[in-house]
Coordinates of N, CA and C in Angstrom, one line a residue:
Chain A
E1047 N 19.2 0.4 -8.7 CA 18.6 0.3 -7.4 C 17.1 1.1 -7.8
V1048 N 16.0 0.3 -7.5 CA 14.8 0.9 -7.6 C 14.5 2.3 -6.9
Q1049 N 14.1 3.3 -7.4 CA 14.2 4.6 -6.8 C 12.8 5.1 -7.2
L1050 N 11.9 5.3 -6.0 CA 10.5 6.3 -6.5 C 10.7 7.3 -5.7
V1051 N 10.4 8.6 -6.0 CA 10.6 9.7 -5.5 C 9.3 10.6 -5.4
E1052 N 8.6 10.8 -4.2 CA 7.3 11.7 -4.5 C 7.5 12.8 -4.2
S1053 N 6.8 13.9 -4.8 CA 7.2 15.4 -4.5 C 5.7 16.3 -4.6
G1054 N 6.0 17.3 -4.4 CA 4.6 17.7 -4.4 C 3.3 18.4 -3.5
G1055 N 4.2 17.6 -2.3 CA 3.2 17.8 -0.9 C 3.5 19.0 -0.4
G1056 N 2.6 19.5 0.8 CA 2.8 20.7 1.4 C 1.2 21.2 2.1
L1057 N 1.3 22.6 2.4 CA 0.2 22.9 3.0 C -0.7 23.6 2.3
V1058 N -2.1 23.5 2.3 CA -3.1 23.8 1.4 C -4.3 24.0 2.4
Q1059 N -5.0 25.3 1.9 CA -6.2 25.4 2.4 C -7.3 24.4 1.8
P1060 N -8.3 24.3 2.7 CA -9.4 23.5 2.5 C -10.3 23.8 0.9
G1061 N -10.6 23.0 0.6 CA -10.9 23.4 -0.9 C -9.9 23.4 -1.9
G1062 N -8.6 23.5 -1.6 CA -7.9 24.2 -2.7 C -7.4 22.7 -3.2
S1063 N -6.2 23.1 -4.1 CA -5.6 21.9 -5.3 C -4.2 21.3 -5.1
L1064 N -3.8 20.6 -5.2 CA -2.5 19.9 -5.4 C -2.1 19.1 -6.0
R1065 N -0.9 18.8 -7.0 CA -0.7 18.3 -7.7 C 0.5 17.1 -7.4
L1066 N 0.5 15.8 -7.0 CA 1.6 15.0 -6.5 C 2.1 14.6 -7.8
S1067 N 3.8 14.4 -7.6 CA 4.6 13.9 -8.8 C 4.9 12.4 -8.0
C1068 N 5.5 11.6 -8.7 CA 6.3 10.2 -8.6 C 7.3 10.0 -9.8
A1069 N 8.4 10.3 -9.2 CA 9.3 9.7 -10.6 C 10.1 8.5 -10.3
D1070 N 10.2 7.8 -11.1 CA 10.5 6.4 -10.9 C 12.1 6.5 -12.0
S1071 N 13.1 5.9 -11.4 CA 14.3 5.9 -11.8 C 14.8 4.7 -12.8
V1072 N 13.7 3.7 -12.6 CA 14.2 2.5 -13.6 C 13.3 2.5 -15.1
F1073 N 14.1 2.3 -16.1 CA 13.9 2.3 -17.6 C 12.2 1.3 -17.7
T1074 N 12.1 0.3 -16.6 CA 11.0 -0.4 -17.1 C 9.5 0.1 -16.7
F1075 N 9.4 1.7 -16.6 CA 8.5 2.0 -15.9 C 7.3 2.1 -16.6
S1076 N 7.2 1.7 -17.8 CA 6.5 2.2 -18.7 C 5.7 0.8 -19.0
T1077 N 6.2 -0.3 -18.3 CA 5.8 -1.6 -18.5 C 5.1 -2.0 -16.9
N1078 N 4.9 -1.0 -16.3 CA 4.4 -1.4 -14.9 C 3.3 -0.6 -14.2
N1079 N 2.3 -1.3 -13.4 CA 1.0 -0.8 -12.7 C 1.9 0.3 -12.2
M1080 N 1.1 0.9 -11.5 CA 1.4 2.2 -10.4 C 0.1 2.3 -9.2
N1081 N 0.2 2.8 -8.0 CA -0.7 3.1 -7.2 C -0.4 4.2 -6.4
W1082 N -1.3 4.6 -5.9 CA -1.2 5.8 -4.5 C -1.9 5.4 -3.5
V1083 N -1.2 5.4 -2.5 CA -1.5 5.0 -1.1 C -1.6 6.1 -0.4
R1084 N -2.1 6.2 1.1 CA -2.1 7.4 2.1 C -2.1 6.7 3.7
Q1085 N -1.6 8.0 4.2 CA -1.7 7.4 5.6 C -1.8 8.5 6.6
A1086 N -3.0 9.0 7.1 CA -3.3 9.9 8.0 C -2.2 9.7 9.0
P1087 N -1.7 10.6 9.8 CA -1.2 10.9 11.1 C -1.5 9.9 11.9
G1088 N -0.5 9.1 12.3 CA -0.9 8.0 13.5 C -1.9 6.8 12.9
K1089 N -2.1 6.8 12.0 CA -3.5 6.0 11.4 C -3.1 5.0 10.4
G1090 N -3.7 4.1 9.8 CA -3.1 3.0 8.9 C -3.2 3.4 7.6
L1091 N -3.1 2.3 6.2 CA -3.3 2.9 4.9 C -4.5 2.7 4.4
E1092 N -4.3 3.8 3.3 CA -5.6 3.6 2.8 C -5.2 3.7 1.5
W1093 N -6.0 2.4 0.3 CA -5.4 2.7 -0.8 C -6.1 3.6 -1.6
L1094 N -6.0 4.3 -2.6 CA -6.4 5.6 -3.3 C -6.8 5.2 -4.9
S1095 N -5.9 5.2 -5.4 CA -5.8 5.2 -6.9 C -4.9 3.6 -7.5
Y1096 N -5.3 3.1 -8.9 CA -4.6 2.2 -9.7 C -4.7 2.8 -11.1
I1097 N -3.6 2.7 -11.6 CA -3.2 2.9 -13.1 C -2.3 1.9 -13.6
N1098 N -2.6 1.1 -14.8 CA -2.3 0.1 -15.4 C -1.0 0.8 -16.2
S1099 N -0.3 0.2 -16.9 CA 0.8 1.0 -17.5 C 0.6 1.5 -18.8
D1100 N -0.5 1.4 -19.6 CA -0.7 2.3 -20.6 C -1.8 2.8 -20.3
S1101 N -2.4 3.2 -19.2 CA -3.3 4.3 -18.9 C -4.7 3.5 -19.2
S1102 N -4.8 2.7 -19.8 CA -6.5 2.1 -20.2 C -7.3 1.6 -19.1
T1103 N -6.6 1.0 -18.0 CA -7.2 0.9 -16.5 C -7.0 1.7 -15.4
I1104 N -7.9 2.4 -14.9 CA -7.9 3.3 -14.0 C -9.0 2.8 -12.7
Y1105 N -8.6 2.6 -11.7 CA -9.7 2.5 -10.4 C -9.3 4.1 -9.1
Y1106 N -9.9 4.1 -8.6 CA -10.1 5.4 -7.4 C -10.9 4.7 -6.4
A1107 N -10.4 4.8 -5.0 CA -11.4 4.5 -3.7 C -12.7 5.5 -3.9
E1108 N -13.7 4.7 -3.3 CA -14.8 5.9 -2.9 C -14.8 7.2 -2.7
S1109 N -13.8 7.2 -1.6 CA -13.0 8.5 -0.6 C -12.9 9.4 -1.9
V1110 N -12.2 9.4 -2.9 CA -11.3 10.4 -3.6 C -11.9 10.4 -5.0
K1111 N -13.2 9.6 -5.5 CA -13.6 9.6 -6.7 C -14.3 10.8 -7.1
G1112 N -13.7 11.3 -8.2 CA -14.5 12.5 -8.4 C -14.0 13.8 -7.8
R1113 N -12.7 13.8 -7.1 CA -11.9 14.6 -6.6 C -10.6 14.7 -7.3
F1114 N -9.9 13.3 -7.2 CA -8.9 12.6 -7.3 C -8.3 12.3 -8.7
T1115 N -7.2 12.6 -9.3 CA -7.0 11.8 -10.9 C -5.6 11.6 -10.8
I1116 N -5.8 10.2 -11.2 CA -4.4 9.4 -11.4 C -3.8 9.6 -12.8
S1117 N -2.4 9.9 -13.4 CA -2.1 9.8 -14.5 C -0.7 9.5 -14.6
R1118 N 0.2 9.3 -15.8 CA 1.3 8.7 -15.8 C 2.0 9.5 -17.1
D1119 N 3.2 9.6 -17.3 CA 4.1 10.0 -18.1 C 5.0 9.3 -18.8
N1120 N 4.8 7.8 -19.3 CA 5.8 6.9 -19.5 C 6.9 7.4 -20.3
A1121 N 6.8 8.6 -20.8 CA 8.1 9.4 -21.4 C 9.1 10.0 -20.5
K1122 N 8.5 10.7 -19.5 CA 9.0 11.1 -18.4 C 9.3 10.3 -17.0
N1123 N 8.6 8.8 -17.1 CA 9.1 8.1 -16.5 C 8.2 8.6 -14.7
S1124 N 7.1 8.9 -14.9 CA 6.4 9.7 -13.9 C 5.1 9.3 -13.8
L1125 N 4.6 9.5 -12.5 CA 3.1 9.1 -12.2 C 2.4 10.6 -11.3
Y1126 N 1.4 10.7 -11.9 CA 0.8 11.7 -10.8 C -0.5 11.7 -10.5
L1127 N -0.5 12.5 -9.0 CA -2.0 12.5 -8.8 C -2.8 14.0 -8.6
Q1128 N -3.6 14.4 -9.3 CA -4.1 15.8 -9.0 C -5.3 15.8 -8.1
M1129 N -4.9 16.4 -7.3 CA -6.1 16.5 -6.0 C -6.9 17.7 -5.9
N1130 N -8.2 17.7 -5.8 CA -8.9 19.1 -5.8 C -9.9 18.7 -4.8
S1131 N -10.4 19.7 -4.6 CA -11.5 20.0 -3.5 C -10.5 19.3 -2.1
L1132 N -9.8 20.1 -1.5 CA -9.0 19.0 -0.6 C -9.8 19.2 0.9
R1133 N -10.0 18.4 1.7 CA -10.5 18.3 2.5 C -9.5 18.2 4.0
D1134 N -10.3 18.7 5.3 CA -8.9 18.3 6.3 C -8.8 16.8 6.3
E1135 N -9.5 15.8 6.0 CA -9.6 14.4 6.2 C -8.5 13.9 5.3
D1136 N -7.9 14.7 4.1 CA -6.8 14.4 3.1 C -5.5 14.5 3.8
T1137 N -5.7 15.2 4.8 CA -4.3 15.2 5.4 C -3.5 13.7 5.3
A1138 N -2.2 13.7 5.0 CA -1.6 12.7 5.1 C -0.4 12.5 4.5
V1139 N 0.5 11.1 4.5 CA 1.5 11.2 3.6 C 0.9 10.2 2.6
Y1140 N 1.4 10.6 1.2 CA 1.0 10.2 0.0 C 2.2 9.3 -0.4
Y1141 N 1.9 8.0 -0.7 CA 3.2 7.1 -1.3 C 2.8 6.5 -2.5
C1142 N 3.5 6.7 -3.3 CA 3.2 5.9 -5.0 C 3.9 4.8 -4.5
A1143 N 3.5 3.5 -5.5 CA 3.9 2.3 -5.4 C 4.1 1.7 -6.9
R1144 N 4.8 1.1 -7.3 CA 5.0 0.5 -8.4 C 5.1 -1.2 -8.3
G1145 N 4.4 -1.5 -9.3 CA 4.4 -3.0 -9.2 C 5.3 -3.8 -9.9
H1146 N 5.6 -5.2 -9.9 CA 6.5 -5.8 -10.6 C 5.8 -7.3 -10.8
S1147 N 6.1 -7.8 -12.0 CA 5.3 -9.1 -12.3 C 3.8 -8.7 -11.5
S1148 N 3.4 -9.7 -10.8 CA 1.8 -9.7 -10.7 C 1.5 -9.2 -9.1
S1149 N 3.0 -8.4 -8.6 CA 2.7 -8.0 -7.4 C 2.4 -6.4 -7.7
W1150 N 1.3 -5.9 -7.3 CA 0.8 -4.4 -7.6 C 1.9 -3.6 -6.7
F1151 N 2.5 -3.8 -5.6 CA 3.2 -3.1 -4.6 C 4.4 -3.6 -4.4
A1152 N 5.3 -3.8 -5.4 CA 6.6 -4.5 -5.0 C 7.5 -3.5 -4.2
F1153 N 7.5 -2.1 -4.9 CA 8.2 -0.9 -4.5 C 7.8 0.4 -4.4
W1154 N 8.0 1.2 -3.0 CA 7.4 2.1 -2.5 C 8.4 3.3 -2.6
G1155 N 7.7 4.6 -2.6 CA 8.4 5.4 -2.2 C 8.6 6.1 -0.9
Q1156 N 9.0 7.2 -0.5 CA 9.2 7.5 0.7 C 8.5 8.4 1.4
G1157 N 7.3 8.6 0.4 CA 6.0 9.6 0.7 C 6.3 11.1 0.7
T1158 N 5.1 11.8 0.6 CA 5.2 13.3 0.4 C 4.0 13.8 1.3
L1159 N 4.2 14.4 2.4 CA 3.2 14.9 3.2 C 2.4 16.3 2.6
V1160 N 1.2 15.9 2.7 CA 0.1 16.8 2.1 C -0.8 17.4 3.7
T1161 N -0.7 18.4 4.0 CA -1.6 18.8 4.9 C -2.4 19.7 4.5
V1162 N -4.2 19.7 4.9 CA -5.0 20.4 4.5 C -5.6 21.1 5.7
S1163 N -5.1 22.6 5.7 CA -5.7 23.1 7.0 C -6.0 24.9 6.7
S1164 N -6.5 25.3 7.4 CA -6.7 26.7 6.7 C -5.8 27.8 8.3
Chain B
Q106 N -18.7 -0.7 2.0 CA -17.5 -1.1 2.1 C -17.0 -2.3 2.9
A107 N -16.0 -3.1 2.3 CA -16.0 -4.0 2.9 C -15.0 -3.5 4.3
V108 N -15.1 -4.3 5.3 CA -13.9 -3.8 6.5 C -12.8 -5.1 6.7
V109 N -11.6 -4.8 6.3 CA -10.6 -5.8 6.7 C -9.9 -5.5 8.0
T110 N -10.1 -7.0 8.7 CA -9.9 -6.5 9.9 C -8.7 -7.3 10.6
Q111 N -7.7 -7.1 11.6 CA -6.6 -7.5 12.0 C -6.8 -7.6 13.6
E112 N -5.9 -8.3 14.0 CA -5.5 -8.1 15.4 C -4.9 -6.8 15.7
P113 N -5.6 -5.9 16.4 CA -4.7 -4.9 17.1 C -3.1 -5.0 17.3
S114 N -2.6 -5.7 18.6 CA -1.6 -6.3 18.2 C -1.3 -7.4 19.1
L115 N -0.2 -7.9 18.8 CA 0.4 -9.3 19.1 C 1.9 -9.1 19.8
T116 N 2.4 -9.8 20.7 CA 3.7 -10.2 21.3 C 4.3 -11.4 21.0
V117 N 5.5 -11.5 20.6 CA 6.0 -12.3 20.3 C 7.5 -12.6 20.9
S118 N 8.1 -13.7 21.4 CA 9.4 -14.2 21.8 C 10.5 -14.0 21.0
P119 N 11.4 -13.1 21.0 CA 12.6 -13.6 20.1 C 12.7 -14.9 19.8
G120 N 12.7 -15.4 18.8 CA 12.9 -16.9 17.9 C 11.5 -17.9 18.0
G121 N 10.6 -16.9 18.6 CA 9.3 -17.6 18.8 C 8.7 -17.4 17.3
T122 N 7.0 -18.2 17.6 CA 6.4 -17.7 16.3 C 5.4 -17.4 16.8
V123 N 4.8 -16.4 15.6 CA 3.1 -15.8 15.8 C 2.5 -15.8 14.4
T124 N 1.6 -15.9 14.4 CA 0.5 -15.6 13.0 C -0.3 -14.4 13.2
L125 N -0.5 -13.6 12.4 CA -1.4 -12.5 12.1 C -2.5 -13.2 11.2
T126 N -3.6 -12.6 11.5 CA -4.6 -13.0 10.6 C -5.4 -11.8 9.9
C127 N -5.9 -12.0 8.5 CA -6.7 -10.8 8.0 C -8.0 -11.6 7.4
G128 N -9.0 -10.9 8.2 CA -10.2 -11.3 8.0 C -11.2 -10.4 7.1
S129 N -12.1 -10.7 6.4 CA -13.2 -9.7 5.6 C -14.5 -9.9 6.4
S130 N -15.2 -8.8 6.3 CA -16.6 -8.5 6.8 C -17.6 -9.1 5.9
T131 N -17.3 -9.4 4.9 CA -17.8 -10.1 3.6 C -17.9 -11.6 3.7
G132 N -17.0 -12.2 4.2 CA -16.8 -13.7 4.6 C -15.5 -13.9 4.4
A133 N -15.4 -15.1 4.3 CA -14.3 -15.9 3.9 C -13.7 -15.4 3.1
V134 N -11.9 -15.4 3.3 CA -10.9 -14.7 2.4 C -10.5 -15.9 1.5
T135 N -10.3 -15.7 0.3 CA -9.9 -16.5 -0.4 C -8.7 -16.3 -1.2
S136 N -8.3 -16.9 -2.1 CA -6.9 -16.6 -2.6 C -7.4 -15.8 -3.9
G137 N -8.7 -15.5 -4.2 CA -9.4 -14.6 -5.1 C -9.4 -13.6 -4.7
H138 N -9.2 -13.2 -3.4 CA -8.8 -11.8 -2.9 C -7.1 -11.3 -3.1
Y139 N -6.7 -12.1 -3.4 CA -5.3 -12.1 -3.8 C -4.7 -11.1 -2.4
P140 N -4.7 -11.7 -1.3 CA -4.0 -11.0 -0.2 C -2.5 -10.7 -0.1
Y141 N -2.1 -9.6 0.1 CA -0.9 -9.0 0.5 C -0.8 -8.9 1.9
W142 N 0.6 -8.7 1.9 CA 1.0 -8.3 3.2 C 2.3 -7.1 3.5
F143 N 1.8 -6.4 4.2 CA 3.3 -5.1 4.3 C 3.8 -5.3 5.6
Q144 N 4.8 -4.9 5.7 CA 5.6 -4.5 7.0 C 5.8 -2.9 7.1
Q145 N 5.7 -2.3 8.1 CA 5.9 -1.2 8.3 C 6.5 -0.5 9.5
K146 N 7.8 0.2 9.4 CA 8.5 0.3 10.8 C 8.4 2.1 10.8
P147 N 8.3 2.6 12.3 CA 7.8 4.0 12.1 C 8.9 5.0 11.4
G148 N 8.3 5.5 10.9 CA 8.9 6.6 10.0 C 9.1 6.1 8.7
Q149 N 8.9 4.9 8.4 CA 9.0 4.2 7.2 C 8.1 4.1 6.0
A150 N 8.4 4.0 5.0 CA 7.6 3.6 4.0 C 7.1 2.0 4.1
P151 N 5.8 1.7 3.8 CA 5.7 0.3 4.0 C 6.7 -0.7 2.9
R152 N 6.8 -1.9 3.3 CA 7.6 -2.8 2.9 C 6.8 -3.8 2.5
T153 N 6.4 -4.4 0.9 CA 5.8 -5.6 0.5 C 6.5 -6.8 1.0
L154 N 5.9 -7.8 1.7 CA 6.2 -9.0 2.1 C 5.8 -10.3 1.5
I155 N 4.5 -10.3 1.3 CA 4.0 -11.4 0.7 C 2.8 -10.8 -0.7
Y156 N 2.8 -11.3 -1.7 CA 1.5 -10.9 -2.5 C 0.8 -12.1 -3.2
D157 N -0.3 -12.3 -3.4 CA -1.0 -13.6 -3.8 C -0.9 -14.3 -3.0
T158 N -1.4 -14.2 -1.7 CA -1.6 -15.1 -0.8 C -0.3 -15.6 -0.2
S159 N 0.8 -16.2 -1.3 CA 1.9 -16.7 -0.6 C 2.9 -16.7 -1.1
N160 N 2.9 -15.7 -2.0 CA 4.4 -15.4 -3.0 C 4.7 -14.4 -2.4
K161 N 6.7 -14.4 -2.2 CA 7.3 -13.6 -1.7 C 8.3 -13.0 -2.6
H162 N 8.8 -11.6 -2.4 CA 9.8 -10.9 -3.1 C 11.2 -11.4 -2.7
S163 N 11.9 -11.3 -3.5 CA 13.1 -11.2 -3.6 C 13.8 -10.9 -2.0
W164 N 13.5 -10.1 -1.4 CA 14.0 -9.6 -0.3 C 13.0 -10.1 1.2
T165 N 12.1 -10.8 0.8 CA 11.2 -11.1 2.0 C 12.1 -12.0 2.7
P166 N 12.4 -12.2 4.0 CA 13.1 -13.4 4.5 C 12.3 -14.3 4.8
A167 N 13.0 -15.0 4.8 CA 12.8 -16.9 4.8 C 11.6 -17.2 6.0
R168 N 11.9 -16.0 7.2 CA 11.0 -16.8 8.1 C 9.6 -16.2 8.1
F169 N 9.2 -15.3 7.3 CA 7.8 -15.1 6.8 C 7.1 -15.7 5.7
S170 N 5.8 -16.1 6.1 CA 5.2 -17.1 4.9 C 3.8 -16.6 5.0
G171 N 3.2 -16.8 3.8 CA 1.8 -16.3 3.8 C 0.9 -17.4 3.4
S172 N -0.3 -17.7 4.0 CA -1.4 -18.6 3.5 C -2.9 -18.1 4.1
L173 N -3.5 -19.3 3.8 CA -5.2 -19.1 3.8 C -5.2 -20.4 5.4
L174 N -5.9 -19.5 6.4 CA -6.2 -20.4 7.4 C -7.6 -19.9 8.0
G175 N -8.5 -20.9 8.2 CA -9.7 -20.6 8.9 C -10.5 -19.3 8.1
G176 N -10.6 -19.4 7.0 CA -11.0 -18.3 6.5 C -10.5 -16.8 6.4
K177 N -9.5 -16.9 6.5 CA -8.8 -15.7 6.6 C -7.6 -15.6 5.9
A178 N -7.1 -14.6 5.7 CA -5.6 -14.8 5.2 C -4.7 -14.7 6.4
A179 N -3.0 -15.1 6.5 CA -2.7 -15.3 7.5 C -1.2 -15.1 6.9
L180 N -0.6 -14.5 8.0 CA 1.0 -14.1 7.9 C 1.7 -14.9 9.2
T181 N 2.5 -15.9 8.7 CA 3.3 -16.5 10.0 C 4.8 -16.1 10.0
L182 N 5.3 -15.3 11.0 CA 6.6 -15.6 11.0 C 7.1 -16.7 12.6
S183 N 8.1 -17.1 11.9 CA 8.4 -18.3 12.3 C 10.3 -17.9 12.7
G184 N 10.6 -17.8 14.1 CA 12.0 -17.3 14.3 C 12.1 -15.7 14.4
A185 N 11.0 -15.3 15.3 CA 11.3 -13.8 15.4 C 12.3 -13.0 15.6
Q186 N 13.0 -12.2 14.8 CA 14.2 -11.3 15.3 C 13.7 -9.8 15.6
P187 N 14.7 -9.1 16.3 CA 14.0 -7.9 17.4 C 13.6 -7.1 16.1
E188 N 14.3 -7.1 14.7 CA 14.0 -6.4 13.8 C 12.7 -6.6 13.2
D189 N 11.7 -7.7 13.8 CA 10.6 -7.9 13.0 C 9.8 -7.0 13.6
E190 N 10.0 -6.1 14.6 CA 9.2 -5.2 15.5 C 8.6 -4.7 14.4
A191 N 7.4 -4.2 14.3 CA 6.8 -3.5 13.4 C 5.6 -3.4 13.0
D192 N 4.8 -2.6 12.4 CA 3.4 -2.5 12.0 C 3.1 -3.4 11.0
Y193 N 2.2 -4.4 10.6 CA 1.7 -5.3 9.7 C 0.4 -5.1 8.9
Y194 N 0.3 -5.2 7.9 CA -1.1 -4.5 7.1 C -1.5 -5.4 6.2
C195 N -2.6 -6.3 6.5 CA -2.7 -6.5 4.8 C -3.6 -6.0 4.0
F196 N -3.7 -6.4 2.8 CA -4.3 -6.0 1.6 C -5.5 -6.8 0.7
L197 N -6.5 -6.7 0.8 CA -7.5 -7.6 0.0 C -8.4 -6.7 -1.3
S198 N -8.5 -7.4 -2.6 CA -9.2 -7.1 -3.6 C -10.3 -7.8 -3.5
Y199 N -11.7 -7.0 -3.9 CA -12.8 -7.2 -4.2 C -13.4 -7.0 -5.3
P200 N -14.1 -7.7 -6.0 CA -14.9 -7.4 -7.0 C -15.7 -6.0 -7.4
G201 N -15.7 -5.6 -8.5 CA -15.9 -4.2 -8.7 C -14.7 -3.4 -8.3
A202 N -13.6 -3.6 -8.2 CA -12.3 -2.9 -8.2 C -12.5 -2.0 -7.1
R203 N -12.6 -2.8 -6.0 CA -12.6 -2.4 -4.6 C -11.3 -3.0 -4.0
F204 N -10.4 -2.3 -3.1 CA -9.3 -2.6 -2.8 C -9.1 -1.9 -1.4
V205 N -8.8 -2.6 -0.6 CA -8.8 -2.7 0.8 C -8.1 -2.9 1.7
F206 N -7.1 -2.0 2.4 CA -6.1 -2.2 3.4 C -6.7 -3.0 4.8
G207 N -6.3 -3.7 5.6 CA -6.6 -4.4 6.9 C -6.0 -2.9 8.0
T208 N -6.8 -3.5 9.2 CA -6.9 -2.3 9.7 C -5.3 -2.3 10.7
G209 N -4.8 -3.2 10.5 CA -3.1 -3.2 10.9 C -2.8 -3.9 12.3
T210 N -2.0 -4.4 12.7 CA -1.2 -5.6 13.6 C 0.3 -4.8 14.1
K211 N 0.0 -4.7 15.3 CA 1.2 -4.0 15.9 C 2.2 -5.0 16.4
V212 N 3.4 -5.6 15.9 CA 3.9 -6.9 16.6 C 4.8 -6.4 17.2
T213 N 5.0 -6.7 18.8 CA 6.2 -6.6 19.7 C 6.9 -7.6 19.7
V214 N 8.2 -7.5 19.8 CA 8.9 -8.7 20.0 C 9.8 -8.6 21.2
L215 N 9.6 -9.4 22.4 CA 9.9 -8.9 23.7 C 10.0 -10.5 24.3

């Protein structure tokens, strides 16, 4: 069974930093693209970032470009999101999603909550 | 930034059919936008139903289908079940590596 588990969320002050992790249970992690998506409380989904299997292609949403950095460690079956200069509006549940075949979002984690507040 | 618009809410009778649409502020939605459809129930992570306009995952119930309709992406639910009550989001890809989720549709089965 495919399982993605996010971690690293929590309470952080505005201007602070946080690093999210997403651990993938399948051995084929290194061959799949990954995405980060977030959802503010009571709001819709917002795409944040994409990384391909060998990290040679990376995309960011304008809202996080220059503040967030996506990365992966295929040896550890893990995806990361380094979040700097956090703002109140970054408060959300953050999901990782793994691709499969030509689908970018075949599998989703359960999410980790990030709260930015003083 | 493109705005992707969906109906805020729709109601369908059990066993009935409903079509959700996904429009783009930039013009007609085409297969080149690689439309996705996701289902999200309260307190749960999204689940991907449709990718690349009409492709289904192995777990996608047969009653869901994706298409292009009148310049929009469409998700049709035929034979609605109580468990289909959820929020539904579409997702479109744009040139220049721009990717946008739709505003979401709350579907009530009543």
